[in-house]
mmCIF file of C-alpha atoms and ligand atoms in Angstrom:
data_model
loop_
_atom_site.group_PDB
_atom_site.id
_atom_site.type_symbol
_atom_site.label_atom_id
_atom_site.label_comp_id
_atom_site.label_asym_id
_atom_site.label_seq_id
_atom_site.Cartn_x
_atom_site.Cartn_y
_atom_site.Cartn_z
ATOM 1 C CA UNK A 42 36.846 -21.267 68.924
ATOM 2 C CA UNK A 43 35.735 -19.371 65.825
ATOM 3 C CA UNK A 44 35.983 -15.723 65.296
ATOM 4 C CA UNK A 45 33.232 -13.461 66.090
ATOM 5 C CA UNK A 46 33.299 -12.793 62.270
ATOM 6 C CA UNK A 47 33.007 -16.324 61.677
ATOM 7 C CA UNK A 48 30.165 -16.799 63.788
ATOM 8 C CA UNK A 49 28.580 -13.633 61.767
ATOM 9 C CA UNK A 50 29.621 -15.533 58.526
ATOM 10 C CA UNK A 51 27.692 -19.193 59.360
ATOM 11 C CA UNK A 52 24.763 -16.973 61.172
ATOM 12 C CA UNK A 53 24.581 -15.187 57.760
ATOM 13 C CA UNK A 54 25.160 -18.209 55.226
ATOM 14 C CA UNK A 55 21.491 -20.262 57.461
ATOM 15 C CA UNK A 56 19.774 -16.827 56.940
ATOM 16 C CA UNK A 57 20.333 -16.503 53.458
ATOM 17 C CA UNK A 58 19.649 -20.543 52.989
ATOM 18 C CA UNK A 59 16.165 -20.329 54.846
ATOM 19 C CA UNK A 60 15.256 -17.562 53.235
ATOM 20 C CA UNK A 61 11.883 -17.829 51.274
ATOM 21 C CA UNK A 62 11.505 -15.412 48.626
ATOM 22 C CA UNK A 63 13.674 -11.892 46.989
ATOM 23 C CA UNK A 64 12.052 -9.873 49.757
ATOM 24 C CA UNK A 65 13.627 -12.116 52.819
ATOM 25 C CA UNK A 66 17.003 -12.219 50.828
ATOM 26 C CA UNK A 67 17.262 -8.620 50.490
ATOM 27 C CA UNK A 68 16.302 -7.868 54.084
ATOM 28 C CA UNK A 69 18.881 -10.642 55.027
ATOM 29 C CA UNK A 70 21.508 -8.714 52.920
ATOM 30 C CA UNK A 71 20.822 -5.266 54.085
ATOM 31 C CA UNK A 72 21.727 -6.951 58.281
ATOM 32 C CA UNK A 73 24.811 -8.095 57.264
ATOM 33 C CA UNK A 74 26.291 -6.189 54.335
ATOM 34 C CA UNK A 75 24.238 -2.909 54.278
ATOM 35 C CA UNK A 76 25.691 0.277 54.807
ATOM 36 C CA UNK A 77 25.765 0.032 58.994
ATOM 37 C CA UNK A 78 25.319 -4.314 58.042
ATOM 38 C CA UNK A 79 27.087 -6.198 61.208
ATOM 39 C CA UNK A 80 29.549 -7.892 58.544
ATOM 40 C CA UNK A 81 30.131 -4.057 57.266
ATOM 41 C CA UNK A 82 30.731 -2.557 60.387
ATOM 42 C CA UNK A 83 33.473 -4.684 60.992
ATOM 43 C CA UNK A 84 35.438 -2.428 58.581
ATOM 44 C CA UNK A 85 35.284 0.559 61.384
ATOM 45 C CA UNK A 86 35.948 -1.552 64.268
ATOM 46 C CA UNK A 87 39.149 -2.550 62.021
ATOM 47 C CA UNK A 88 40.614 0.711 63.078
ATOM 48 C CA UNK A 89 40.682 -0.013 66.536
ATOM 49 C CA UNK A 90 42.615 -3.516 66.549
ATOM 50 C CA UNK A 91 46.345 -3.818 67.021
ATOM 51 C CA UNK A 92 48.854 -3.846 64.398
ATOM 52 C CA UNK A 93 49.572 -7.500 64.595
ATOM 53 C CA UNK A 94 45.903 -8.354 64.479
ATOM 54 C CA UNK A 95 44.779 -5.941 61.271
ATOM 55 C CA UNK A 96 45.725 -8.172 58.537
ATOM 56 C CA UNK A 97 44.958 -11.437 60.145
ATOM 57 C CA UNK A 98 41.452 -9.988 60.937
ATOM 58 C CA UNK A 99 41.679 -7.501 57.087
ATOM 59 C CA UNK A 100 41.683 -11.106 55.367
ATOM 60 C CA UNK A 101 39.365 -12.578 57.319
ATOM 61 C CA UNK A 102 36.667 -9.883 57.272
ATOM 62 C CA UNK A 103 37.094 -10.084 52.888
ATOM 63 C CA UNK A 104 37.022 -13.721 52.850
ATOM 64 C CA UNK A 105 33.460 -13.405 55.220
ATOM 65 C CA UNK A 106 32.404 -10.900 52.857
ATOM 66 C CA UNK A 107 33.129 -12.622 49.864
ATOM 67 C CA UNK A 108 31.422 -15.448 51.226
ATOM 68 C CA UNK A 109 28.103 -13.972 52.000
ATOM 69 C CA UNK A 110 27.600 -12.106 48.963
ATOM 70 C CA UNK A 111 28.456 -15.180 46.671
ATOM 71 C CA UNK A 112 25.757 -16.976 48.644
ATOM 72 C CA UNK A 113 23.227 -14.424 48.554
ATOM 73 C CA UNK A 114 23.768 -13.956 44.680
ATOM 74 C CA UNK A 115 23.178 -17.858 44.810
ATOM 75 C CA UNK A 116 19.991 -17.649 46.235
ATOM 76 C CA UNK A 117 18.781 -15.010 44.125
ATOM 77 C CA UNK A 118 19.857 -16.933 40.833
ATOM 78 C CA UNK A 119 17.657 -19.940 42.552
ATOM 79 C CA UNK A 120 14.585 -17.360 43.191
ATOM 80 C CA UNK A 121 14.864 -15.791 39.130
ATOM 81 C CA UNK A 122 14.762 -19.642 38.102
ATOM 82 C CA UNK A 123 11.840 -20.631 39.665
ATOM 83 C CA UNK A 124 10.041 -17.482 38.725
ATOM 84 C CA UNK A 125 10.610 -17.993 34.524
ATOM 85 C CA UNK A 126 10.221 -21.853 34.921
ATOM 86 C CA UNK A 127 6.666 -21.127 36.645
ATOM 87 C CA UNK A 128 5.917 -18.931 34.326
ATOM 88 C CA UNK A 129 6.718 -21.130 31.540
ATOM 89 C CA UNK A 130 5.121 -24.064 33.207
ATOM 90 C CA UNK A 131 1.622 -22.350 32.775
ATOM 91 C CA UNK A 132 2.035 -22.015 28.772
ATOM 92 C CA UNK A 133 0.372 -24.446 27.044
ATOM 93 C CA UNK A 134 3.123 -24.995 23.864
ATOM 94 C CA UNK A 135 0.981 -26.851 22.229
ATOM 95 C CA UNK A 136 -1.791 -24.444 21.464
ATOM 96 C CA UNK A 137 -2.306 -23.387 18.316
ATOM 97 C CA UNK A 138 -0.063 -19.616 17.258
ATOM 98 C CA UNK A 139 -2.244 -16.416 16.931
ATOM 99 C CA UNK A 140 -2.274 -15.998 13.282
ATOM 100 C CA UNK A 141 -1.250 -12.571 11.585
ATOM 101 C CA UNK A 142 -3.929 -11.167 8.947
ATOM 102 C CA UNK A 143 -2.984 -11.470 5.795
ATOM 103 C CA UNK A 144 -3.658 -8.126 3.458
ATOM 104 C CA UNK A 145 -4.623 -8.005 -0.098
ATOM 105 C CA UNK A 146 -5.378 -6.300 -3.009
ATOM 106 C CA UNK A 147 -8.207 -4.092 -3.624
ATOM 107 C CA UNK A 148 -10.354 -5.391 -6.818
ATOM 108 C CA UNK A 149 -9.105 -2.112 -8.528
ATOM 109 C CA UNK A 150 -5.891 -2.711 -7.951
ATOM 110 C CA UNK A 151 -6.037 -6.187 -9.085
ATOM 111 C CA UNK A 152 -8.196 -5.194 -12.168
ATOM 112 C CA UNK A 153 -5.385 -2.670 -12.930
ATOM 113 C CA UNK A 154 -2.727 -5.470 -12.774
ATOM 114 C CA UNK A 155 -4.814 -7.966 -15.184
ATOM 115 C CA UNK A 156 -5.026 -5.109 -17.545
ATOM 116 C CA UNK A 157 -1.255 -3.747 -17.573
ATOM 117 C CA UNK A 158 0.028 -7.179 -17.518
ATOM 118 C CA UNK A 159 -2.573 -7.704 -20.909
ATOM 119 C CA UNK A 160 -1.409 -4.649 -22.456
ATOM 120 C CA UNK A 161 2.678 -5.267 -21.781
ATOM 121 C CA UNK A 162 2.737 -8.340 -23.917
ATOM 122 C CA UNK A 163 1.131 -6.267 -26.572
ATOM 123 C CA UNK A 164 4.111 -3.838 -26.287
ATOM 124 C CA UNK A 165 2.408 -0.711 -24.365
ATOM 125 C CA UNK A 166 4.560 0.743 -21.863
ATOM 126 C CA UNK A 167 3.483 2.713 -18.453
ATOM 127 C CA UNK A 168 2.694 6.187 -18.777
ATOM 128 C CA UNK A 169 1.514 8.467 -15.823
ATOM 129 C CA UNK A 170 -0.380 12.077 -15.395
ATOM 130 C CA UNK A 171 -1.434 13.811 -12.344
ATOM 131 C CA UNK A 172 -4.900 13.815 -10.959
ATOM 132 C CA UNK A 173 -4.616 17.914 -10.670
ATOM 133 C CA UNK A 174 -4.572 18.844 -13.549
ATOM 134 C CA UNK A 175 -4.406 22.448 -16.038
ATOM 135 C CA UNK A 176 -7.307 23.106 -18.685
ATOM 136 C CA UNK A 177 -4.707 22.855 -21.195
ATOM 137 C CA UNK A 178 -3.641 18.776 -20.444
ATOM 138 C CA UNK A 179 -7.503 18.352 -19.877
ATOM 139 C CA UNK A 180 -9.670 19.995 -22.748
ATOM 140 C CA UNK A 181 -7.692 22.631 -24.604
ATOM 141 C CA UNK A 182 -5.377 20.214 -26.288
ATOM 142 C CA UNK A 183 -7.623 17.440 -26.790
ATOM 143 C CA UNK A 184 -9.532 19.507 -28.856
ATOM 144 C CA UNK A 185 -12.421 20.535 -26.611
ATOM 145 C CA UNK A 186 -13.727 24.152 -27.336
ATOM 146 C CA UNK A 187 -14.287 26.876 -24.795
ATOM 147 C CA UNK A 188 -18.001 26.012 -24.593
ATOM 148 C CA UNK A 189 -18.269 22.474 -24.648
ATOM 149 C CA UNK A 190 -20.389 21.232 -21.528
ATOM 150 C CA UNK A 191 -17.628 18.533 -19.978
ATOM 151 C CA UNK A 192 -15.699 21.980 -19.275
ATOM 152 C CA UNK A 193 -19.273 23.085 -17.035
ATOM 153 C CA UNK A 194 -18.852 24.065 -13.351
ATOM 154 C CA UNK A 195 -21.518 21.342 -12.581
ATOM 155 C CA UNK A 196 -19.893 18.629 -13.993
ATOM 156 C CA UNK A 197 -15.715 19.457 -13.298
ATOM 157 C CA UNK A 198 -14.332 20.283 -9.701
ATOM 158 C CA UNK A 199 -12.430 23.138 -10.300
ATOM 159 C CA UNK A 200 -9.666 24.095 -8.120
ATOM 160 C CA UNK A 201 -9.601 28.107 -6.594
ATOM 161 C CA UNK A 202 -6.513 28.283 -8.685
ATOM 162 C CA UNK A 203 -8.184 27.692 -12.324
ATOM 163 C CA UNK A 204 -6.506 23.853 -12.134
ATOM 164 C CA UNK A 205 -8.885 20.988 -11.959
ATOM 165 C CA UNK A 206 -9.198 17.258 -10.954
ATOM 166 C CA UNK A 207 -8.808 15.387 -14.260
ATOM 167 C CA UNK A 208 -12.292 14.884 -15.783
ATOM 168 C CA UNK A 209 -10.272 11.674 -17.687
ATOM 169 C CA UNK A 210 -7.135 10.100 -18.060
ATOM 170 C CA UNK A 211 -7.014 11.527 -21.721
ATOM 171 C CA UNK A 212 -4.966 14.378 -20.287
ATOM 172 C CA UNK A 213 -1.971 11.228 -20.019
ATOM 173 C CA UNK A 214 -1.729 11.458 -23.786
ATOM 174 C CA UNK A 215 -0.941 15.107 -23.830
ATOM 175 C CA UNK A 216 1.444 14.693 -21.551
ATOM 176 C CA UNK A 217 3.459 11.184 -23.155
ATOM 177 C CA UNK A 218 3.527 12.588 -26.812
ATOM 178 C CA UNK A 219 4.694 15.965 -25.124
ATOM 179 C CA UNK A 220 8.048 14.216 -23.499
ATOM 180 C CA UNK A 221 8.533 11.729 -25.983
ATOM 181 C CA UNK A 222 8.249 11.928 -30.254
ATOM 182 C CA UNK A 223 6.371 9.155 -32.199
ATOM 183 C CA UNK A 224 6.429 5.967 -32.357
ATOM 184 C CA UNK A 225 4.735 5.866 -29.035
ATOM 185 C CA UNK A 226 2.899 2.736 -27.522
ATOM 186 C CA UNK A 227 1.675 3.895 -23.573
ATOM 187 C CA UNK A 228 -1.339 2.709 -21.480
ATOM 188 C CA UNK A 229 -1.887 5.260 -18.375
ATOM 189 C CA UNK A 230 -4.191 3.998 -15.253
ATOM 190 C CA UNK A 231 -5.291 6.017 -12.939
ATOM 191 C CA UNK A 232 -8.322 8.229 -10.812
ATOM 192 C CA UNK A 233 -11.042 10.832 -13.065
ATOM 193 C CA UNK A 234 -13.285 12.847 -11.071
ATOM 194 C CA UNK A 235 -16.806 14.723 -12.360
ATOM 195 C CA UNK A 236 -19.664 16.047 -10.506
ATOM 196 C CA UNK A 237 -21.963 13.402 -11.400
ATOM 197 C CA UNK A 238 -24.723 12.245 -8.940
ATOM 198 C CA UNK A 239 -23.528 8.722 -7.527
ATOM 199 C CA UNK A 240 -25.548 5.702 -7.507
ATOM 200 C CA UNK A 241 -25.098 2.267 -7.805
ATOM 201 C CA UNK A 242 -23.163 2.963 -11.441
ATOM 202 C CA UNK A 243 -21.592 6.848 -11.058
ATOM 203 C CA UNK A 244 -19.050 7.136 -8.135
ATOM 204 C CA UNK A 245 -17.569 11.246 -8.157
ATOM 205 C CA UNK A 246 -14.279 9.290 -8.195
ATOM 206 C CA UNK A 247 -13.412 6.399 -10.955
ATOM 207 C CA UNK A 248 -10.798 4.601 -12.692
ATOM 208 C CA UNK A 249 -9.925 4.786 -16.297
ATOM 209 C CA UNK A 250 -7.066 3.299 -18.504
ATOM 210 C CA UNK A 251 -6.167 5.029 -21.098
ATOM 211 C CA UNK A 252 -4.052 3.578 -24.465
ATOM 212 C CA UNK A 253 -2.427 6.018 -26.989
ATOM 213 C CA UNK A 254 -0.751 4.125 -29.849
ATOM 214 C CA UNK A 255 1.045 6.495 -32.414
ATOM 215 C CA UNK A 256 2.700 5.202 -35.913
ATOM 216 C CA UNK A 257 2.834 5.281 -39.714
ATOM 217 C CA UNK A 258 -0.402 4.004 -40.833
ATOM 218 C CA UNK A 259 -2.262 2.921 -37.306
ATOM 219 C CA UNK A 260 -5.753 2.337 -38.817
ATOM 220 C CA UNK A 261 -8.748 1.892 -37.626
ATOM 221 C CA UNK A 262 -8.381 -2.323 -37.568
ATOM 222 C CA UNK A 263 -5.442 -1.651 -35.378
ATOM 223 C CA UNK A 264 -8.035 -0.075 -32.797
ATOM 224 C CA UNK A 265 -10.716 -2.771 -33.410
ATOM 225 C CA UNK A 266 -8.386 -5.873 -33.464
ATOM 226 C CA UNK A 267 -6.207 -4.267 -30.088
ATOM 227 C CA UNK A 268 -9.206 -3.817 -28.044
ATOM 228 C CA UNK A 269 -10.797 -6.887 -29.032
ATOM 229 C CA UNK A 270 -7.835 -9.015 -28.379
ATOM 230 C CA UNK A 271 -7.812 -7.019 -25.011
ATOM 231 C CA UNK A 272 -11.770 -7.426 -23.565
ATOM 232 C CA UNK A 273 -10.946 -11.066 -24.901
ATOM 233 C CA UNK A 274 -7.776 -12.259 -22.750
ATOM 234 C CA UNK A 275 -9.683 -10.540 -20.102
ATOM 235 C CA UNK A 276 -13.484 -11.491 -20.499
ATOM 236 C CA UNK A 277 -12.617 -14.736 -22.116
ATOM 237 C CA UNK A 278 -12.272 -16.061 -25.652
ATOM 238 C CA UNK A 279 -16.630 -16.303 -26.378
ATOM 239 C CA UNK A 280 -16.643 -12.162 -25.517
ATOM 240 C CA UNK A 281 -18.357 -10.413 -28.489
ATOM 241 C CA UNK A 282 -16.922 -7.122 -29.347
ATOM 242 C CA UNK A 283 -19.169 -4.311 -30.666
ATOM 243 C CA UNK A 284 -18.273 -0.611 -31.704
ATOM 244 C CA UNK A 285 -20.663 2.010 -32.386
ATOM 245 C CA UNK A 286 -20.120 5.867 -33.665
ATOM 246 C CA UNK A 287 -20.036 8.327 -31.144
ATOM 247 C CA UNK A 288 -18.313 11.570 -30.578
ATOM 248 C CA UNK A 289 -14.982 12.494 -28.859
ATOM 249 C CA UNK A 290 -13.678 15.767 -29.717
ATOM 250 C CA UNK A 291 -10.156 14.233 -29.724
ATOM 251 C CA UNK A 292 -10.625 11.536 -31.884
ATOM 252 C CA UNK A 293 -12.123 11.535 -35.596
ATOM 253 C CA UNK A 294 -14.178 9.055 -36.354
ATOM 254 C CA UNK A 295 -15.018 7.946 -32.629
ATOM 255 C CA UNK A 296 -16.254 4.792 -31.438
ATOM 256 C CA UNK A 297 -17.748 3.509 -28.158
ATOM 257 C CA UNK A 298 -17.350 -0.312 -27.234
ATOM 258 C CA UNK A 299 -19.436 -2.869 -26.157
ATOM 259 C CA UNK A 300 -19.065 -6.199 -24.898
ATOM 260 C CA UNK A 301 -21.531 -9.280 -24.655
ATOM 261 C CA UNK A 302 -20.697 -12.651 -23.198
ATOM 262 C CA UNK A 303 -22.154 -15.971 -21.776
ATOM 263 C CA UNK A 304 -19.699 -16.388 -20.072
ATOM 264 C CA UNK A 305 -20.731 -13.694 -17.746
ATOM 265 C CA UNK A 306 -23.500 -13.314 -15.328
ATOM 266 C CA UNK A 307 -24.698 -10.428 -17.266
ATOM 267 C CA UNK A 308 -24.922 -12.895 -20.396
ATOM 268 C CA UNK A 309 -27.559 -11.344 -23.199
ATOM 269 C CA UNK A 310 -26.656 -7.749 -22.023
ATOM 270 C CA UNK A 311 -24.338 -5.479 -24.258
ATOM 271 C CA UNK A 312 -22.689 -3.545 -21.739
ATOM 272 C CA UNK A 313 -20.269 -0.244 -22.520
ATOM 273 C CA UNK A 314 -16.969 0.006 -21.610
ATOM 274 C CA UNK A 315 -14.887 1.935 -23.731
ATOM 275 C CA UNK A 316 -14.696 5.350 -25.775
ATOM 276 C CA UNK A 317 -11.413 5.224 -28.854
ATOM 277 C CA UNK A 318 -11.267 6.523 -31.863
ATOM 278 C CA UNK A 319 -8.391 7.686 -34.357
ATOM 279 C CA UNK A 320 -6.288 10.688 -32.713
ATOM 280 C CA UNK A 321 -7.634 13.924 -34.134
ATOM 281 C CA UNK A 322 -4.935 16.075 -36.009
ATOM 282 C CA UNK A 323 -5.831 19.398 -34.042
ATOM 283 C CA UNK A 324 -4.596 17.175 -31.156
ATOM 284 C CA UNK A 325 -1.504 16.594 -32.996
ATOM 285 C CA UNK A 326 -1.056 20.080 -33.762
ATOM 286 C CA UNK A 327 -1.702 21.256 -30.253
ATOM 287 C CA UNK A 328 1.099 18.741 -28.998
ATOM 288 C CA UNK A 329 3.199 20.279 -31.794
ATOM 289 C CA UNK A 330 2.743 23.662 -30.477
ATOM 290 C CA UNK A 331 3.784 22.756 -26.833
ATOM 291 C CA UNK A 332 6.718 20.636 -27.880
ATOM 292 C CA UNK A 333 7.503 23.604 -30.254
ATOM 293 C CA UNK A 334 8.240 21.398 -33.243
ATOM 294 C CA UNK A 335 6.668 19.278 -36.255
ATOM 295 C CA UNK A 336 7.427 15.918 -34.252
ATOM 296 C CA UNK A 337 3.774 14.856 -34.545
ATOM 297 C CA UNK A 338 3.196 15.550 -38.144
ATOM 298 C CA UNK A 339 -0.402 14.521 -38.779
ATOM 299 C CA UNK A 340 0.417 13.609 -42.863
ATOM 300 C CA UNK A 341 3.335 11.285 -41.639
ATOM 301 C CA UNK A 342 1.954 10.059 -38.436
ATOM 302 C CA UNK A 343 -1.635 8.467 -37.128
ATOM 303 C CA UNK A 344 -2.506 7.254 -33.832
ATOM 304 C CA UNK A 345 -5.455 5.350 -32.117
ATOM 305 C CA UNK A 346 -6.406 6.179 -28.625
ATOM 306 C CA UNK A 347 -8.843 4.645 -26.049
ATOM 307 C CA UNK A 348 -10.056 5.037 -22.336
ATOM 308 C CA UNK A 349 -11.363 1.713 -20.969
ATOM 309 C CA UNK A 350 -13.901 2.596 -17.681
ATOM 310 C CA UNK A 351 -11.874 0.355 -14.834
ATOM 311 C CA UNK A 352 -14.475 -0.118 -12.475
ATOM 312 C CA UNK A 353 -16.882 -1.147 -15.049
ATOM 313 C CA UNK A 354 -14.118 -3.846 -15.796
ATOM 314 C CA UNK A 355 -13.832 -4.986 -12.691
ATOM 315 C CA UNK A 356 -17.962 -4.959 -11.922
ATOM 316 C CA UNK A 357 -18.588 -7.348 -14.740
ATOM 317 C CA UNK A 358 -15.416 -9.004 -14.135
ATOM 318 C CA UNK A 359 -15.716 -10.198 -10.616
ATOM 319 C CA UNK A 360 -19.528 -9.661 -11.134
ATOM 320 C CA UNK A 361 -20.152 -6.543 -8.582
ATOM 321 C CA UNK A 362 -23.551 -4.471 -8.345
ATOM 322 C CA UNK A 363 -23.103 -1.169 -7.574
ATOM 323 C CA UNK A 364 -19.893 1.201 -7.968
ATOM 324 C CA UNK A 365 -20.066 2.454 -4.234
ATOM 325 C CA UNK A 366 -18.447 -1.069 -3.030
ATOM 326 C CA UNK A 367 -15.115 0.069 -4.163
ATOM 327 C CA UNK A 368 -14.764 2.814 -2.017
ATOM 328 C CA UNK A 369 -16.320 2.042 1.179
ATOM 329 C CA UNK A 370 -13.802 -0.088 2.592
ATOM 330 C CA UNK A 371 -16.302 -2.775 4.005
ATOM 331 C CA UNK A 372 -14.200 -5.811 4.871
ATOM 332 C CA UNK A 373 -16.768 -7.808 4.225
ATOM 333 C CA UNK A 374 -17.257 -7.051 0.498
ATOM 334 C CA UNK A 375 -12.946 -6.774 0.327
ATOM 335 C CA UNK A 376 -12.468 -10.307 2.083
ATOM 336 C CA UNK A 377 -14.046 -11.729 -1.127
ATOM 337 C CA UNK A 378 -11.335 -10.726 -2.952
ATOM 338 C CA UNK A 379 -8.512 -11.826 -0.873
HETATM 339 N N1 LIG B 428 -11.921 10.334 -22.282
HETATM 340 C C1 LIG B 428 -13.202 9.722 -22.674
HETATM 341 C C2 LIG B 428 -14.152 9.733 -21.490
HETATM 342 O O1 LIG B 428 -13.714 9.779 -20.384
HETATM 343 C C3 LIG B 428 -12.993 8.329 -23.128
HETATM 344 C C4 LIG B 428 -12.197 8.258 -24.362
HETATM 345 C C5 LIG B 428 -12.815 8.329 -25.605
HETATM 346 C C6 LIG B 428 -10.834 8.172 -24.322
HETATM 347 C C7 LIG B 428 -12.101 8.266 -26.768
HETATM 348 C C8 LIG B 428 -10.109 8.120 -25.496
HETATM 349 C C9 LIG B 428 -10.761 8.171 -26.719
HETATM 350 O O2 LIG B 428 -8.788 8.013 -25.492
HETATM 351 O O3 LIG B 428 -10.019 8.133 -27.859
HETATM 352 O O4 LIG B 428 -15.322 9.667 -21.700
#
């Protein structure tokens, strides 16, 4: 005759087989093995047996116990199983993946890196300014007197402070000939603010690159041939080159640049992108006073300079209408570009 445990044990082990889902199995579990479980409460009635009979009926009620539990965690391994492999039986592996978008450069950004990479094989190095910027790095030492309209309230943000947001990237050649004495061979790219009204060609906020190339004898056929040899890697090898006088108070004689090409949609058009002229010597001297020696000795040394207009690059470049493109973020105008 079997054991009133053992009867418990096989009563237990059809329970747990017919049961049909996690629920049943745990209610089936808390009967038998629960805190007040008829397998459990088998350890209490322990107490009352005889001597002799405690370990015979000690084994018997671990082996029962062991028993049950292995076959409940059994049946709940079974139960997991079907779960995932239903679960996986619904996905379709042979659909196509959800594909991640793909970012890219902004035209500026890309315009910058034609340009740099241009300007490296001609031996210019990286040079960088902030956009905040002092009157000195900004007008005093390029030359520009005390009454001279760029320095106007209505056409420079000026900061509470007396500092200002760079009305060009000129300030960059202050700053390079200031850490560093001549020979000196540095491009700077970067942000220039002014209070202009915007339209479809003046943005509050545009890009200039400036070049600053300092030597014995730089003339002006260094400037010419440079920035020709520039606008043509970049425009292509048909891209007429034109320089007219003008007036920079930093340079001396000054020169803005024009370029015409058929290549380009704008074809018969000369369009302007450019100011450069040779380095004035006041601007020497007024780096010589800051650096607090005679490093930039306008009878030994000359210098060419030049600030190319970036987003006028890029508009004829990847032939764009109106300045206000570049900074409104429309994916639809970016995606072109990707
Ligand atoms: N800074 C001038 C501007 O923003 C452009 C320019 C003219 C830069 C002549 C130069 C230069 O370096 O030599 O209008």
């Amino acid at each position: 005759m079997l054991h009133p445990l053992e009867q418990l044990r096989d009563e237990a082990l059809r329970e747990i087989e017919s049961a049909t889902d996690e629920q049943a199995l745990e209610t089936t579990r808390v009967k038998y093995l629960g805190r007040s479980g008829s397998i459990s409460s088998w350890g209490e009635q322990m107490k009352t047996l005889a001597k002799d009979e405690k370990p015979v009926v000690g084994k018997l009620l671990n082996e029962v116990r062991n028993a049950v539990t292995a076959a409940i965690e059994t049946r709940d391994a079974q139960f997991r199983l079907e779960k995932e492999s239903g679960a996986l039986a619904r996905i379709d592996i042979s659909l196509p993946g959800t594909p991640h978008e793909i970012g890219s450069l902004h035209p500026l950004q890309q315009m910058h890196e034609r340009a740099i990479k241009i300007f490296r094989r001609m031996g210019f190095a990286l040079a960088e300014g902030p956009d905040v910027e002092t009157e000195w790095y900004c007008f005093d030492a390029l030359n520009t007197p005390p009454d001279h309209p760029a320095r106007n309230e209505q056409d420079t943000f000026y900061l509470s402070d007396g500092r200002l947001l760079r009305t060009h990237t000129s300030t960059v050649q202050i700053r390079a000939m200031e850490s560093a004495p001549p020979p000196l061979r540095v491009i700077a790219s970067g942000a220039a603010y002014r209070r202009d009204e915007v339209d479809a060609t003046h943005s509050a906020q545009f890009h200039q690159i400036e070049g600053l190339y300092v030597d014995e004898n730089v003339s002006v056929a260094d400037l010419k041939g440079d920035l020709e040899f520039f606008l043509r890697e970049l425009f292509g090898s048909e891209t007429e080159v034109q320089f007219r006088p003008h007036y920079f108070p930093f340079t001396e004689p000054s020169l803005e640049v024009y370029v015409r090409s058929k290549a380009l949609k704008r074809g018969e058009q000369w369009i302007e992108v450019a100011g450069c002229g040779m380095v004035h010597p006041a601007v020497f001297e007024a780096v010589n006073k800051a650096r607090g020696d005679k490093a930039y000795d306008p009878e030994k040394w000359s210098g060419y300079a030049f600030g190319l207009g970036m987003d006028r690059l890029a508009m004829i470049l990847f032939d764009i209408p109106d300045i206000r493109l570049f900074a409104e973020n429309d994916l639809r105008f970016l995606r072109q570009f990707a």
